[in-house]
Short mmCIF file of N, CA and C in Angstrom, two decimals:
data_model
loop_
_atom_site.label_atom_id
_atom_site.label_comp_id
_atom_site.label_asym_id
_atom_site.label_seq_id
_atom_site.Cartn_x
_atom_site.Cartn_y
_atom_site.Cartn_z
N UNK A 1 80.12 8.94 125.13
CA UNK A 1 79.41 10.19 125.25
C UNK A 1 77.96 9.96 124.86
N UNK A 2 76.73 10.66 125.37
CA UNK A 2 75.58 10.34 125.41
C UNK A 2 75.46 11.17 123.90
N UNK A 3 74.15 10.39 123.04
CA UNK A 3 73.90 10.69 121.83
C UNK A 3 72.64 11.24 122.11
N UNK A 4 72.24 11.98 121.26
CA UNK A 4 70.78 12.56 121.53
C UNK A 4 70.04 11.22 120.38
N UNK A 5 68.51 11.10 120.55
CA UNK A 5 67.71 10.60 119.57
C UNK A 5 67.18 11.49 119.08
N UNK A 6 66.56 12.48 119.62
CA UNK A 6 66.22 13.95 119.09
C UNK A 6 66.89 14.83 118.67
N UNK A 7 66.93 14.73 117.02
CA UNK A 7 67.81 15.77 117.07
C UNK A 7 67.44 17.38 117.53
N UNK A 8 68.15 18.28 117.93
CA UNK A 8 68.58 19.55 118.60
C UNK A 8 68.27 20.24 117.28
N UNK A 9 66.64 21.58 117.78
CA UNK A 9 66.63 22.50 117.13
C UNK A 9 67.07 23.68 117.82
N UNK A 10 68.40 24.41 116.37
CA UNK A 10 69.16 25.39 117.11
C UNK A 10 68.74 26.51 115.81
N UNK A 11 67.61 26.77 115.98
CA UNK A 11 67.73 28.03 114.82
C UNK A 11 66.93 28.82 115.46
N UNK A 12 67.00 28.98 116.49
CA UNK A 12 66.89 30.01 117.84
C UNK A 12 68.01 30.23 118.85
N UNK A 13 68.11 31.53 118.71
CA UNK A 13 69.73 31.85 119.40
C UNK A 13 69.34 31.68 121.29
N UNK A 14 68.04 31.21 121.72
CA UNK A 14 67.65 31.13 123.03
C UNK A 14 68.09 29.71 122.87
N UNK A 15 67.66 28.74 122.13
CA UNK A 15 67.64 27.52 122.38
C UNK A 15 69.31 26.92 122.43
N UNK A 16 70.30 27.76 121.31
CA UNK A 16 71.75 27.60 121.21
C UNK A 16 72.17 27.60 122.52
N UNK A 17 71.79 29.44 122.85
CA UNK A 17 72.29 29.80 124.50
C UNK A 17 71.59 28.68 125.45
N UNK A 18 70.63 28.03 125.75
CA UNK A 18 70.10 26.83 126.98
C UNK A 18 71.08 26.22 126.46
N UNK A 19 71.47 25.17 125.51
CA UNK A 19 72.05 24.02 125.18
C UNK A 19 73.23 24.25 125.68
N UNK A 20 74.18 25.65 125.17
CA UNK A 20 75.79 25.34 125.63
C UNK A 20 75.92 25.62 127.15
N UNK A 21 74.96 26.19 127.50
CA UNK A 21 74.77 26.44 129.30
C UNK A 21 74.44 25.78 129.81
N UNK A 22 73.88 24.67 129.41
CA UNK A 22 72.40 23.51 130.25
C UNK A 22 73.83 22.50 131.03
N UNK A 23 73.53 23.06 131.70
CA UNK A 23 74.30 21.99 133.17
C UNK A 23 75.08 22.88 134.17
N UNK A 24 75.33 21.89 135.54
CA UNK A 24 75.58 22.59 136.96
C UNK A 24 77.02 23.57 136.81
N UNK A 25 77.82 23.54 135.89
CA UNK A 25 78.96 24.43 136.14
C UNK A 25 79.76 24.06 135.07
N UNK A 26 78.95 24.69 133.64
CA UNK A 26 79.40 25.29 132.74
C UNK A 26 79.90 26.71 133.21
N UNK A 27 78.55 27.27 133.99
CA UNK A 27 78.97 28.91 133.65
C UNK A 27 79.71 28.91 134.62
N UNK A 28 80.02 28.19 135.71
CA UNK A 28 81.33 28.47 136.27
C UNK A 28 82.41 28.15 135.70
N UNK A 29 82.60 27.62 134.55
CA UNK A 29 83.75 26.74 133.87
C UNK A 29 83.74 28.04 132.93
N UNK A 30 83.21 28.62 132.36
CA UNK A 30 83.21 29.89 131.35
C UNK A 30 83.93 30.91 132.26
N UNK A 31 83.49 31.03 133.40
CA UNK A 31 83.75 32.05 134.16
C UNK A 31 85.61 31.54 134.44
N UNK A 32 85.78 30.29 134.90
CA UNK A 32 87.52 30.34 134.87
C UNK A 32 88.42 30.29 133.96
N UNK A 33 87.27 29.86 132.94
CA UNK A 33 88.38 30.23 131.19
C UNK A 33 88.26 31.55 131.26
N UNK A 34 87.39 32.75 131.32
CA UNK A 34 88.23 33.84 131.33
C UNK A 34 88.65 34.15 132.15
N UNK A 35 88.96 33.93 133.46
CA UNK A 35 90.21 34.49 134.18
C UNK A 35 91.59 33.67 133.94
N UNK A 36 91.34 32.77 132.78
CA UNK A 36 92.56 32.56 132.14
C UNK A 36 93.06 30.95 132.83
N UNK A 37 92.24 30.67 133.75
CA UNK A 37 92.10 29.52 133.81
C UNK A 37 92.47 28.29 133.00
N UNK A 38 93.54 27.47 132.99
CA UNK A 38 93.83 26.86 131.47
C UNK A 38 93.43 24.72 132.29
N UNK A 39 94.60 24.48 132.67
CA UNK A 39 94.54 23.25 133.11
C UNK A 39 92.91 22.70 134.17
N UNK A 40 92.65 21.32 133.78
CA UNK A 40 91.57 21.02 134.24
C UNK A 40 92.05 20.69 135.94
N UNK A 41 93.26 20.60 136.45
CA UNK A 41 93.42 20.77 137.76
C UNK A 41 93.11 21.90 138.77
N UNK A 42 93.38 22.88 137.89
CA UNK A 42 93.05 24.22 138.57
C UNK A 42 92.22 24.83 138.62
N UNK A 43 90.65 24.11 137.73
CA UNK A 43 89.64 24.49 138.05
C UNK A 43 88.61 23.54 138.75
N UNK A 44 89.29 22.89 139.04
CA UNK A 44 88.98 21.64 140.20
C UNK A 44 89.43 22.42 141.77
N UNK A 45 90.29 23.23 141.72
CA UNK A 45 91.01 24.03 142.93
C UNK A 45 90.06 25.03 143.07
N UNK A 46 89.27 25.73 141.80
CA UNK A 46 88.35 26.71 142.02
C UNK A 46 86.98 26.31 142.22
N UNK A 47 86.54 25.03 141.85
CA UNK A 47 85.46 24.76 142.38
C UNK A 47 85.31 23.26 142.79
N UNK A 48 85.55 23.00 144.44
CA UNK A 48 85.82 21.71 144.95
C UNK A 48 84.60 21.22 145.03
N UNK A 49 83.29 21.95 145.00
CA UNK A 49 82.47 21.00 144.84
C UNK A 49 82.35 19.79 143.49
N UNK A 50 82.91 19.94 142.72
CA UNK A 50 82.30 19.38 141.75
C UNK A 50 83.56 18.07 141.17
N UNK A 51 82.83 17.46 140.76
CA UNK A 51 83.79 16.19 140.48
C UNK A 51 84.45 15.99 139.38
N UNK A 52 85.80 15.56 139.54
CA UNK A 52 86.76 15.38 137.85
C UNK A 52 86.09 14.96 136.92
N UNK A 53 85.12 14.18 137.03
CA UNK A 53 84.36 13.73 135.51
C UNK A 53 83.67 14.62 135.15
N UNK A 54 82.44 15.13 136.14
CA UNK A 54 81.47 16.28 135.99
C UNK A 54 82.32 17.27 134.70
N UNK A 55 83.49 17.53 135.60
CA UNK A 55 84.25 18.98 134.81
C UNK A 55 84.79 18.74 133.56
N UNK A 56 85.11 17.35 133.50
CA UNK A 56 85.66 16.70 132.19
C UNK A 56 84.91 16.59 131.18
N UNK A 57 83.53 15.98 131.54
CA UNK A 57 82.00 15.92 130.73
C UNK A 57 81.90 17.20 130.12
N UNK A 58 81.71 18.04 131.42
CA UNK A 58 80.95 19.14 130.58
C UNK A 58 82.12 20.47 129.93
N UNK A 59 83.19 20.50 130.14
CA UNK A 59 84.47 20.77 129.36
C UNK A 59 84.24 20.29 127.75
N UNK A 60 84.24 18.88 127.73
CA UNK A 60 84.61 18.57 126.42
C UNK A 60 82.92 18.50 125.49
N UNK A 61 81.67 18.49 126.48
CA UNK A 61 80.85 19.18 125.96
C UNK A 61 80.86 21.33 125.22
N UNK A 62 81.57 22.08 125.84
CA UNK A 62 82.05 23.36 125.40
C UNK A 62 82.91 23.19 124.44
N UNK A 63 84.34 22.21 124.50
CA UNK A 63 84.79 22.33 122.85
C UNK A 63 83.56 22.00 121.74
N UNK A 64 82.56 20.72 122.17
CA UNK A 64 82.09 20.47 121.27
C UNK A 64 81.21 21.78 120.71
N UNK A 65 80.74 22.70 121.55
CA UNK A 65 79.94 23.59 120.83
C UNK A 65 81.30 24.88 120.33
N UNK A 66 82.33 24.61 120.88
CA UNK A 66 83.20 25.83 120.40
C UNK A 66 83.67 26.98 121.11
#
């Protein structure tokens, strides 16, 4: 997983919100966790553009923020 050298100033709730959003289909990945969306297959079914790693990357980037 890529490390930052900079560390990340988050004591701005704008800069929190860019960081856990910053990439192509988080907010579509937010958007199929709440329609309850669970397995990473089935949101591969909801959005075929995008590739198993892409969704895997930025998935286990969202646990990391929570």
């Amino acid at each position: 997983m890529y490390e930052r050298k900079i560390p990340l100033t988050i004591d701005c709730g704008l800069h929190l919100t860019r960081e856990i959003l910053n990439g192509k289909w988080k907010p579509a990945l937010l958007n199929a966790i709440s329609m309850d969306v669970k397995r990473p297959s089935e949101m591969l079914r909801i959005l075929p553009d995008a590739t198993r790693r892409v969704l895997n990357v930025q998935l286990k980037e969202l646990e990391e923020h929570e």
